Short mmCIF file of C-alpha atoms in Angstrom, two decimals:
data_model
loop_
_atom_site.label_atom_id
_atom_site.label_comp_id
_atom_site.label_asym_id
_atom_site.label_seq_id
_atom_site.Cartn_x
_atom_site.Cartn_y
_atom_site.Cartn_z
CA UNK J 164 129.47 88.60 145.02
CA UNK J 165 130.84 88.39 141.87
CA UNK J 166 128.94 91.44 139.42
CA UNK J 167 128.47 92.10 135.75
CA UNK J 168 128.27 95.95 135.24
CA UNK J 169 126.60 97.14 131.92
CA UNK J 170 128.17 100.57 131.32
CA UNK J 171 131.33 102.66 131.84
CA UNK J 172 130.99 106.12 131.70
CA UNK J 173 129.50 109.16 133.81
CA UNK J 174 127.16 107.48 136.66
CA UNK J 175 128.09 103.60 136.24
CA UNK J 176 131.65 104.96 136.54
CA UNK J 177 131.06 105.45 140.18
CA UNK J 178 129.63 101.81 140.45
CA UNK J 179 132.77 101.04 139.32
CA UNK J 180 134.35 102.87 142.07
CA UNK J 181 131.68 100.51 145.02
CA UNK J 182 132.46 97.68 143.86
CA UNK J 183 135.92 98.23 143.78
CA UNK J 184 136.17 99.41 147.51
CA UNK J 185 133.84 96.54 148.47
CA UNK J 186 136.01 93.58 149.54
CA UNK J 187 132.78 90.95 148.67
CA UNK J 188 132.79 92.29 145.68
CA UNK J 189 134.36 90.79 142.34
CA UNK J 190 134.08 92.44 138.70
CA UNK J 191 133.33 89.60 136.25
CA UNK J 192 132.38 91.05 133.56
CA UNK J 193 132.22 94.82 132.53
CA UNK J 194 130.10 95.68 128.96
CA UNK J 195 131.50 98.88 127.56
CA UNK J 196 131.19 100.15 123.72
CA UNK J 197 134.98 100.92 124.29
CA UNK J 198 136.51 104.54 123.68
CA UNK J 199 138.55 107.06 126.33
CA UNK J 200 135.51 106.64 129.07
CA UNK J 201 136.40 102.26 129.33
CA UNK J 202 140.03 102.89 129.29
CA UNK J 203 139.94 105.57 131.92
CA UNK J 204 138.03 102.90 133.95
CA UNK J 205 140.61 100.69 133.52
CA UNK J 206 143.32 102.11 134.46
CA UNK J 207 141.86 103.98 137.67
CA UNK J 208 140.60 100.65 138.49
CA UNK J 209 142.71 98.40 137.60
CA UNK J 210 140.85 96.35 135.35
CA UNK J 211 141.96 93.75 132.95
CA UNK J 212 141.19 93.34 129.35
CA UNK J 213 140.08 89.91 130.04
CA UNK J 214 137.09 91.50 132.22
CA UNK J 215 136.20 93.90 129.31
CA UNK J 216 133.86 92.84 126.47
CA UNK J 217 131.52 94.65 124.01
CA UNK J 218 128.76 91.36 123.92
CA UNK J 219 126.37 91.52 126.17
CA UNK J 220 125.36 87.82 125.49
CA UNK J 221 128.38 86.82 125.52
CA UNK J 222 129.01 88.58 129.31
CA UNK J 223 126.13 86.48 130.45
CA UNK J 224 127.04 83.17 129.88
CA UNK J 225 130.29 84.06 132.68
CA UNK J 226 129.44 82.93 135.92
CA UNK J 227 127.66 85.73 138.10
CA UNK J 228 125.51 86.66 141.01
CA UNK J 229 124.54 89.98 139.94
CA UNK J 230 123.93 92.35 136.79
CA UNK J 231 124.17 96.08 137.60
CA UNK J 232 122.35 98.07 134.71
CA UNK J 233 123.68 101.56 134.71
CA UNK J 234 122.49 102.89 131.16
CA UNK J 235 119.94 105.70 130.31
CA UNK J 236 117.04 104.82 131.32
CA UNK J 237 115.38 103.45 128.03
CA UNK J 238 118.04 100.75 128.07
CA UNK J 239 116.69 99.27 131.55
CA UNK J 240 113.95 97.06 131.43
CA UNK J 241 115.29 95.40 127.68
CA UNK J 242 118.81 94.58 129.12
CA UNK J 243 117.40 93.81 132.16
CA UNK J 244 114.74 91.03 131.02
CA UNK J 245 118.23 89.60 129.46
CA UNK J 246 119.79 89.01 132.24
CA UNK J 247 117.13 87.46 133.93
CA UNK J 248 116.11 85.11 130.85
CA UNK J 249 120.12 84.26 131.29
CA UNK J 250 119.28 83.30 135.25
CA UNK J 251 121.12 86.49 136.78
CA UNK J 252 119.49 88.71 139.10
CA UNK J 253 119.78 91.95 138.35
CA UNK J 254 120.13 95.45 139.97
CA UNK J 255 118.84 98.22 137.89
CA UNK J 256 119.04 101.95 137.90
CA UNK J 257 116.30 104.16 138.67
CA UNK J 258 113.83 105.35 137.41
CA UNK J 259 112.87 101.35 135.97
CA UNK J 260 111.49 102.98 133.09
CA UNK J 261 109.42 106.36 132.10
CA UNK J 262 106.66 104.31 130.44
CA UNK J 263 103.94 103.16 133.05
CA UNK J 264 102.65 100.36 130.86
CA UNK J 265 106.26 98.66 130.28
CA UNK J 266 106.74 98.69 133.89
CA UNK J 267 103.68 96.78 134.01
CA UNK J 268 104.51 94.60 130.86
CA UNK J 269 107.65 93.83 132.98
CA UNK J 270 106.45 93.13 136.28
CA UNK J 271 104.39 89.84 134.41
CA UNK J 272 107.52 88.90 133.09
CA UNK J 273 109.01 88.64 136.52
CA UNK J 274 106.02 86.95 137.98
CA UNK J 275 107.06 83.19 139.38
CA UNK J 276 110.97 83.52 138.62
CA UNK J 277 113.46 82.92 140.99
CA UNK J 278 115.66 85.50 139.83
CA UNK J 279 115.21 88.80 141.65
CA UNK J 280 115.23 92.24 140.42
CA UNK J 281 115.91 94.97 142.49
CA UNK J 282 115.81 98.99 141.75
CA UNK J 283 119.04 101.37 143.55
CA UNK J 284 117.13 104.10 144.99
CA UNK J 285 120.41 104.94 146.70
CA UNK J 286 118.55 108.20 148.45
CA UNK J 287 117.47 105.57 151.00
CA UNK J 288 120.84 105.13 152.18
CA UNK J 289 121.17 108.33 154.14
CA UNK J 290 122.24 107.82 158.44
CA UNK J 291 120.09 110.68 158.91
CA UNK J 292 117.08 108.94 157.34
CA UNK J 293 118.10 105.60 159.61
CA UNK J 294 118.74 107.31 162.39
CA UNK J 295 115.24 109.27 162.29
CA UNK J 296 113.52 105.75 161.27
CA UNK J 297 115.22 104.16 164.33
CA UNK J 298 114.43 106.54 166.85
CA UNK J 299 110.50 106.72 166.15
CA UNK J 300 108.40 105.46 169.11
CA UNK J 301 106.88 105.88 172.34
CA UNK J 302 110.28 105.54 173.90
CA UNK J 303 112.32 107.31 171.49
CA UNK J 304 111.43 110.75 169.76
CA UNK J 305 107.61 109.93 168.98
CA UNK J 306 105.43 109.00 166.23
CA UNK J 307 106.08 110.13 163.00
CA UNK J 308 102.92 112.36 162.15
CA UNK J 309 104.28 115.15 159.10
CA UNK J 310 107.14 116.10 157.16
CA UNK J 311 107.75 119.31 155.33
CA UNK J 312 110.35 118.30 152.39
CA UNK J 313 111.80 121.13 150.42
CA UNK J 314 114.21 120.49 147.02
CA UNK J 315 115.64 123.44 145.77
CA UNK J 316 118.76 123.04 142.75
CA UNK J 317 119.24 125.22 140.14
CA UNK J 318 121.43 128.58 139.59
CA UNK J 319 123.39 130.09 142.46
CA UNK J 320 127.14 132.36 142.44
CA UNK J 321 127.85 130.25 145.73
CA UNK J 322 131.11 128.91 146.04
CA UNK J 323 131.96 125.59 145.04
CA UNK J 324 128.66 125.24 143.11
CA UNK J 325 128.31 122.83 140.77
CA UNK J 326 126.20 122.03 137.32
CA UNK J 327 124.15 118.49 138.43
CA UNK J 328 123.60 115.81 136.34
CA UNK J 329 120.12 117.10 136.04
CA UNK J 330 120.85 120.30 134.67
CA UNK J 331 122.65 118.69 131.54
CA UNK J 332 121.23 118.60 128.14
CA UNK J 333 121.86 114.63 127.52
CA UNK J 334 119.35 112.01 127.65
CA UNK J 335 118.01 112.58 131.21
CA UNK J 336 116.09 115.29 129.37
CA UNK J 337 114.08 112.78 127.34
CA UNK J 338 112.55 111.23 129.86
CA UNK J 339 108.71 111.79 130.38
CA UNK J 340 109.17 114.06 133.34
CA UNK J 341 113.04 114.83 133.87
CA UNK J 342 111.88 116.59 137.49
CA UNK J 343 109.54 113.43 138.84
CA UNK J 344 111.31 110.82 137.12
CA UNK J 345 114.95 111.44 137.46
CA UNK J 346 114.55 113.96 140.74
CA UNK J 347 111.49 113.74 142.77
CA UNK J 348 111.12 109.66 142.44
CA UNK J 349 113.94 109.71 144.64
CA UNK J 350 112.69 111.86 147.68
CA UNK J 351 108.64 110.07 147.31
CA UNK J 352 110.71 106.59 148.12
CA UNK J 353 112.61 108.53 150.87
CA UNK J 354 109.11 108.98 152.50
CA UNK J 355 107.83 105.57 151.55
CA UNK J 356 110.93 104.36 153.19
CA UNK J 357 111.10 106.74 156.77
CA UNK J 358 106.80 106.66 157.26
CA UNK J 359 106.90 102.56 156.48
CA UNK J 360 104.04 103.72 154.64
CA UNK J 361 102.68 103.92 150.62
CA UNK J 362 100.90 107.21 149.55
CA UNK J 363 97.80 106.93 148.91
CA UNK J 364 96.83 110.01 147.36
CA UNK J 365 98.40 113.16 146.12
CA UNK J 366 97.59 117.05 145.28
CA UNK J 367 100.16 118.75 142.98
CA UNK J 368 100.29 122.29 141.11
CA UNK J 369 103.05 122.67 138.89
CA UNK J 370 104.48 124.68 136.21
CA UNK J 371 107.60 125.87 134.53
CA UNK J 372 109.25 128.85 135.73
CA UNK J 373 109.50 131.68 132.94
CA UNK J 374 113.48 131.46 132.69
CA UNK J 375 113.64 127.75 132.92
CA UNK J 376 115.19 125.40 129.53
CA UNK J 377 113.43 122.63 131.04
CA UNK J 378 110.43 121.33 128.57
CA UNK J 379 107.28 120.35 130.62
CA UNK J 380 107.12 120.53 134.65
CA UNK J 381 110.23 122.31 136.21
CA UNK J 382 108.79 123.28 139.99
CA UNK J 383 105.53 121.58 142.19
CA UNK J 384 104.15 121.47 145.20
CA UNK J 385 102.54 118.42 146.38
CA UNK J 386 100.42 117.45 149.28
CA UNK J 387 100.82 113.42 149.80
CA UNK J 388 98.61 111.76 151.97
CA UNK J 389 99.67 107.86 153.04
CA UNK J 390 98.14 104.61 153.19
CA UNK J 391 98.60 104.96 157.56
CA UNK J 392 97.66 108.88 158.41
CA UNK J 393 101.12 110.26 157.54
CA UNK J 394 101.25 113.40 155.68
CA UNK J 395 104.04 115.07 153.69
CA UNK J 396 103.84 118.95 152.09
CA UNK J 397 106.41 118.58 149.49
CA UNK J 398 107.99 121.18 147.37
CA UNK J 399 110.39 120.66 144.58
CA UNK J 400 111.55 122.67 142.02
CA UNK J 401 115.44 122.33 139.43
CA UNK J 402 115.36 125.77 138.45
CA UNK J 403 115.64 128.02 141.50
CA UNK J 404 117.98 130.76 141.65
CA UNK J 405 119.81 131.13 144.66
CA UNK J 406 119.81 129.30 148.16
CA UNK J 407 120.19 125.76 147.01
CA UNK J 408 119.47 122.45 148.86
CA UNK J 409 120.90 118.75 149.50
CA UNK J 410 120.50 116.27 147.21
CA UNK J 411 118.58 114.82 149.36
CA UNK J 412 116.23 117.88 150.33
CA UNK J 413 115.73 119.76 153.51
CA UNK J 414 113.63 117.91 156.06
CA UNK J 415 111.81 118.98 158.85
CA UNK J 416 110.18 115.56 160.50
CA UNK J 417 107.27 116.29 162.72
CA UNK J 418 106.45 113.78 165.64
CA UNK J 419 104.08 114.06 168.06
CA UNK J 420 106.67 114.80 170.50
CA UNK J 421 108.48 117.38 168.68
CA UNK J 422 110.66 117.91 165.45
CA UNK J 423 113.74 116.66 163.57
CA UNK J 424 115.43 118.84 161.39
CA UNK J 425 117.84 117.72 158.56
CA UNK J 426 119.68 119.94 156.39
CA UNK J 427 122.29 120.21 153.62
CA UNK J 428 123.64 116.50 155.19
CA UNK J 429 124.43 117.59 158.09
CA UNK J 430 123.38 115.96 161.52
CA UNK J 431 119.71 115.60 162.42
CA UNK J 432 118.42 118.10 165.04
CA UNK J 433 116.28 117.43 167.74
CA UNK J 434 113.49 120.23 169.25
CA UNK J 435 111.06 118.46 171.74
CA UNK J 436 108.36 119.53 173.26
CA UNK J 437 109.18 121.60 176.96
CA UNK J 438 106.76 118.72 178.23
CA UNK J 439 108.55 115.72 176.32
CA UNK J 440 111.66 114.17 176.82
CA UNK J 441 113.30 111.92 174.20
CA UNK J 442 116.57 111.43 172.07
CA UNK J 443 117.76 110.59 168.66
CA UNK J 444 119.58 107.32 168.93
CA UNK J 445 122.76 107.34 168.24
CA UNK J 446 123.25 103.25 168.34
CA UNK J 447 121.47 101.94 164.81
CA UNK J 448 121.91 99.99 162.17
CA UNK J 449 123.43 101.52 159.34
CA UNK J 450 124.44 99.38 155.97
CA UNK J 451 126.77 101.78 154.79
CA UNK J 452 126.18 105.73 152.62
CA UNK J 453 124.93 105.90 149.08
CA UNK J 454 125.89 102.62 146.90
CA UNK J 455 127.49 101.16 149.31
CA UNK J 456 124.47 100.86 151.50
CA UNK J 457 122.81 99.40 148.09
CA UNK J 458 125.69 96.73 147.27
CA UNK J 459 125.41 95.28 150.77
CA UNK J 460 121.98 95.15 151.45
CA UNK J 461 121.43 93.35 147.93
CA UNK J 462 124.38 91.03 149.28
CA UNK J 463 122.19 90.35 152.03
CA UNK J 464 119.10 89.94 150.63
CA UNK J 465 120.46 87.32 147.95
CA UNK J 466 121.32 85.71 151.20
CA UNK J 467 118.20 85.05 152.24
CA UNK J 468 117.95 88.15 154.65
CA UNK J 469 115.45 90.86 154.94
CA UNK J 470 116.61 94.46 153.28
CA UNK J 471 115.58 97.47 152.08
CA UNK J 472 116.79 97.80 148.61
CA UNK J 473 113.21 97.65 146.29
CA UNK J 474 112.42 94.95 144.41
CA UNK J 475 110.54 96.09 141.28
CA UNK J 476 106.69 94.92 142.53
CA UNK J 477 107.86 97.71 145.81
CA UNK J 478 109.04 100.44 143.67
CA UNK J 479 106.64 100.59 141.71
CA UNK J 480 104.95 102.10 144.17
CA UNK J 481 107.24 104.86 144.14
CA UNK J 482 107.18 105.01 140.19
CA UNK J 483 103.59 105.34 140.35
CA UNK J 484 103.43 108.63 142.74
CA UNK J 485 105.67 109.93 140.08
CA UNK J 486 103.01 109.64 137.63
CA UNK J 487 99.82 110.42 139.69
CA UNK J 488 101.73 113.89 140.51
CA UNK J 489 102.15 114.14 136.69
CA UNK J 490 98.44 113.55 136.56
CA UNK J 491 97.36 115.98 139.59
CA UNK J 492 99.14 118.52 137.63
CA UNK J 493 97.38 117.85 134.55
CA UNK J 494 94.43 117.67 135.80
CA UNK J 495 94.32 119.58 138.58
CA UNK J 496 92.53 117.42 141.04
CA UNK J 497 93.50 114.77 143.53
CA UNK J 498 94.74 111.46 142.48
CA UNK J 499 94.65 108.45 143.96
CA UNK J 500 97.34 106.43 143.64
CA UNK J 501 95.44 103.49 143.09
CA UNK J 502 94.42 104.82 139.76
CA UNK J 503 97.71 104.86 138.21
CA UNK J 504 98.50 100.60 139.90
CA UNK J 505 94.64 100.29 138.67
CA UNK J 506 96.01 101.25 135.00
CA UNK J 507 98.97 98.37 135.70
#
């Protein structure tokens, strides 16, 4: 699969770094403004000048199966559309955009086409989240009924911590809602994806802890009721102090045969009922951790094959819980999700 990558520096560096280590995949073009970030790419990655170019246009016209946009997020949907209107399909960083009515504005634009456009919600590429989703059922572990999702990250002296992404003060922070947009929107399509299943409604409080820099919502708990009788009690928060969790939150999965528990990455555990019997499988399909799960299953999709990576009419289903949280909050009453599509 042979890729155009828009962007050098901080997270589209480590796109760089997939693609590399995927042996389908080929770098054909890579758009850079230049400086110490695009020659530090090159020469960890081994690219040639040739493959480096400043025009965007120009990038386009070279032949391509993919365009990976991996700029701040007000960039996405404009260079986006360009790559489509240039016939490329095109893989685009999430959140698609902060603004609820250009999402919309952009979905009619890729009404009809051929080209697709997919969003990396790389969160979805977990084994523990496969291996739950695989093991659900009557002869496996049981029917998914509840989760309990916690998301703690801020300040903590433990060893080895580290200052996220989302604790910088760079242009995450102008986003409508840093903590639903460029945190939570991650772990609402990790539920879409493990219940099969889009929320319906949701209940949130929120508010901003007294020693957090963070301008608007900084901590929430929501209540999300879905579309088929699942349930999730969600709890999120990027300026804790102390006791921090995953990226990709602390789960406890409740079927109606017992409970998984996944925590800090490690390996699901399994409680049943005394009166139940049932396993996690062990024997799943798995496309592969993070970005790499994303490259492939796009590679397989453009093939004609059935995936999991969003396309933008799915996730914005996942863009719009954001945003009906925002308005819970707000508000203080329940939102239907519908309201915020309705709006679309």
């Amino acid at each position: 699969m042979k890729i155009i990558q828009v962007g050098s520096s901080g997270w589209a560096a480590g796109w760089l770094e997939y693609i590399h280590n995927d042996p389908d995949c080929e770098l054909a073009a890579l758009v850079s403004r230049g400086g110490p970030n695009l020659e530090a790419a090159k020469e960890k990655w081994g690219i040639p000048d040739e493959v480096c170019c400043t025009d965007y246009d120009e990038a386009l016209k070279r032949e391509a199966d993919l365009v990976i946009v991996a700029l701040p997020h007000k960039f996405h949907i404009p260079y986006a559309k360009k790559a489509v209107e240039a016939g490329k399909n095109v893989l685009i960083e999430k959140p698609l955009t902060d603004n609820i009515q250009e999402a919309e504005e952009f979905l009619k634009f890729m009404k009809g086409r051929n080209e697709r456009a997919f969003v990396s919600q790389n969160y979805r590429f977990r084994p523990q989240l496969w291996q739950m989703k695989a093991s659900f059922g009557d002869d496996g572990i049981g029917r998914p009924a509840w989760a309990n999702v916690v998301f703690r990250h801020g300040v903590t002296n433990r060893k080895n911590s580290e200052k996220t992404a989302w604790q910088r003060k760079d242009w995450r922070r102008e986003q409508t809602s840093l903590l639903m947009l460029e945190v939570a929107i991650h772990h609402f399509d990790m539920l879409r994806f493990i219940s099969g299943s889009d929320v319906k409604s949701v209940y949130a409080r929120g508010w901003n802890p007294a020693w957090s820099d963070l301008e608007g919502l900084g901590s929430a708990f929501v209540l999300l009721d879905f579309e088929n009788g699942f349930r999730a009690n969600y709890s999120v928060t990027e300026k804790s102090i102390g006791f921090p969790t995953g990226y990709q939150c602390d789960w406890i999965m409740q079927t109606d045969k017992g409970a998984v528990k996944w925590e800090n990455d490690e390996p699901n555990c399994l409680d049943m009922s005394v009166d139940e019997h049932g396993e996690l499988k062990q024997d799943f399909y798995f496309p592969g951790k993070d970005r790499a799960g994303v490259l492939e299953d796009v590679k397989r999709q453009l093939r004609g094959e059935p995936g999991c990576v969003p396309t933008v009419f799915d996730n914005i289903r996942s863009l719009a819980v954001s945003f009906a949280v925002l308005r819970s909050v707000e508000e203080d009453r329940s939102v239907e999700v519908s309201e915020i599509l309705g709006e679309m």
